Amino acid sequence: MKQKRERERRRNQKKEEAISNQQLMGRVEELFTCGPELHVYGENNEIRWKIIGEYCQCGFCCRQFSIGKCYEVDFWIYDAQADPKTAKPVGNIHKVFKGFSELITDSDAFILTFPKKANPIERLMLCGSVIMIDYRYYEEMALCDCGNII
């Protein structure tokens, strides 16, 4: 029974890996929690950063009807060893409102503030997590995915 649950968890888990010259550089995994949560792993398969958002932001709840500041959403980056409930964020992924063009096109804009301790490969993985956030939460096909609560 335990193996069956583990297989089901792995099947539902969304992840992306970065490989260069047959060597794993890191990966980003989406966890299924009460809000968007992604874990960024480094080269040695250790968790480096936690990216946590909230569904209670207006940009998530009222995505189709939000304009201006109400359209913007924040995802906070925490050090993996810190408890996100008590620690301060070390970085940020901010979805910005681009004005009128946001209403007539499907393109999205994000601002990524890197943690100061992030090395170049971890920064690459954080850029990949922005692409994953865009696809998982802001593209029409992903919104219809049965695994999301959107």
mmCIF file of C-alpha atoms in Angstrom, residues 53-139:
data_model
loop_
_atom_site.group_PDB
_atom_site.id
_atom_site.type_symbol
_atom_site.label_atom_id
_atom_site.label_comp_id
_atom_site.label_asym_id
_atom_site.label_seq_id
_atom_site.Cartn_x
_atom_site.Cartn_y
_atom_site.Cartn_z
ATOM 1 C CA GLY A 53 3.021 31.721 -3.087
ATOM 2 C CA GLU A 54 -0.526 32.155 -1.816
ATOM 3 C CA TYR A 55 -3.800 31.534 -3.607
ATOM 4 C CA CYS A 56 -5.386 34.356 -1.578
ATOM 5 C CA GLN A 57 -3.782 37.028 -3.761
ATOM 6 C CA CYS A 58 -6.184 38.887 -6.031
ATOM 7 C CA GLY A 59 -4.097 38.022 -9.106
ATOM 8 C CA PHE A 60 -4.850 34.333 -8.480
ATOM 9 C CA CYS A 61 -8.474 34.558 -7.420
ATOM 10 C CA CYS A 62 -9.741 37.073 -9.974
ATOM 11 C CA ARG A 63 -7.263 36.559 -12.791
ATOM 12 C CA GLN A 64 -9.684 37.304 -15.619
ATOM 13 C CA PHE A 65 -11.036 40.528 -14.125
ATOM 14 C CA SER A 66 -8.001 41.985 -12.346
ATOM 15 C CA ILE A 67 -6.373 45.159 -13.634
ATOM 16 C CA GLY A 68 -3.378 47.090 -12.369
ATOM 17 C CA LYS A 69 -1.943 46.273 -8.956
ATOM 18 C CA CYS A 70 -4.713 43.725 -8.340
ATOM 19 C CA TYR A 71 -3.263 41.642 -11.199
ATOM 20 C CA GLU A 72 0.173 41.341 -9.598
ATOM 21 C CA VAL A 73 1.202 38.236 -7.672
ATOM 22 C CA ASP A 74 4.211 37.509 -5.446
ATOM 23 C CA PHE A 75 6.060 34.248 -4.939
ATOM 24 C CA TRP A 76 8.572 34.410 -2.083
ATOM 25 C CA ILE A 77 11.926 32.617 -2.131
ATOM 26 C CA TYR A 78 13.167 31.156 1.166
ATOM 27 C CA ASP A 79 16.364 29.403 2.130
ATOM 28 C CA ALA A 80 15.634 25.670 2.316
ATOM 29 C CA GLN A 81 16.973 25.317 5.862
ATOM 30 C CA ALA A 82 14.790 28.152 7.172
ATOM 31 C CA ASP A 83 11.197 27.732 8.278
ATOM 32 C CA PRO A 84 9.056 29.824 5.874
ATOM 33 C CA LYS A 85 6.579 30.596 8.672
ATOM 34 C CA THR A 86 9.201 32.406 10.763
ATOM 35 C CA ALA A 87 12.027 33.306 8.342
ATOM 36 C CA LYS A 88 12.199 36.329 6.100
ATOM 37 C CA PRO A 89 12.259 35.762 2.338
ATOM 38 C CA VAL A 90 15.653 36.045 0.643
ATOM 39 C CA GLY A 91 14.267 36.647 -2.846
ATOM 40 C CA ASN A 92 11.091 37.249 -4.801
ATOM 41 C CA ILE A 93 9.331 36.370 -8.046
ATOM 42 C CA HIS A 94 6.870 39.126 -8.861
ATOM 43 C CA LYS A 95 4.277 38.890 -11.661
ATOM 44 C CA VAL A 96 3.807 42.404 -12.978
ATOM 45 C CA PHE A 97 0.931 44.008 -14.843
ATOM 46 C CA LYS A 98 2.126 45.296 -18.242
ATOM 47 C CA GLY A 99 -0.775 47.586 -18.894
ATOM 48 C CA PHE A 100 -3.223 47.343 -21.766
ATOM 49 C CA SER A 101 -1.074 44.808 -23.639
ATOM 50 C CA GLU A 102 -1.710 42.336 -20.809
ATOM 51 C CA LEU A 103 -5.398 42.338 -21.709
ATOM 52 C CA ILE A 104 -4.960 41.624 -25.428
ATOM 53 C CA THR A 105 -1.941 39.267 -25.503
ATOM 54 C CA ASP A 106 -0.996 36.044 -23.767
ATOM 55 C CA SER A 107 2.482 37.188 -22.750
ATOM 56 C CA ASP A 108 3.364 37.579 -19.068
ATOM 57 C CA ALA A 109 6.110 39.528 -17.327
ATOM 58 C CA PHE A 110 7.958 38.611 -14.143
ATOM 59 C CA ILE A 111 10.626 40.269 -12.017
ATOM 60 C CA LEU A 112 13.018 37.844 -10.317
ATOM 61 C CA THR A 113 15.049 39.062 -7.351
ATOM 62 C CA PHE A 114 17.791 36.512 -6.719
ATOM 63 C CA PRO A 115 18.913 35.499 -3.227
ATOM 64 C CA LYS A 116 22.348 36.983 -2.500
ATOM 65 C CA LYS A 117 23.833 33.554 -1.730
ATOM 66 C CA ALA A 118 22.683 31.951 -4.988
ATOM 67 C CA ASN A 119 25.474 30.715 -7.256
ATOM 68 C CA PRO A 120 25.149 30.874 -11.077
ATOM 69 C CA ILE A 121 23.679 27.379 -11.416
ATOM 70 C CA GLU A 122 21.122 28.081 -8.679
ATOM 71 C CA ARG A 123 20.237 31.326 -10.474
ATOM 72 C CA LEU A 124 19.687 29.290 -13.630
ATOM 73 C CA MET A 125 17.378 26.963 -11.700
ATOM 74 C CA LEU A 126 15.477 29.958 -10.264
ATOM 75 C CA CYS A 127 15.006 31.297 -13.831
ATOM 76 C CA GLY A 128 13.661 27.886 -14.783
ATOM 77 C CA SER A 129 11.254 28.044 -11.848
ATOM 78 C CA VAL A 130 9.868 31.326 -13.228
ATOM 79 C CA ILE A 131 9.170 29.568 -16.526
ATOM 80 C CA MET A 132 7.524 26.708 -14.638
ATOM 81 C CA ILE A 133 5.367 29.161 -12.631
ATOM 82 C CA ASP A 134 4.320 30.893 -15.850
ATOM 83 C CA TYR A 135 3.346 27.628 -17.480
ATOM 84 C CA ARG A 136 1.656 26.015 -14.466
ATOM 85 C CA TYR A 137 -0.364 29.019 -13.269
ATOM 86 C CA TYR A 138 -0.778 31.429 -16.185
ATOM 87 C CA GLU A 139 -1.191 29.448 -19.404
#
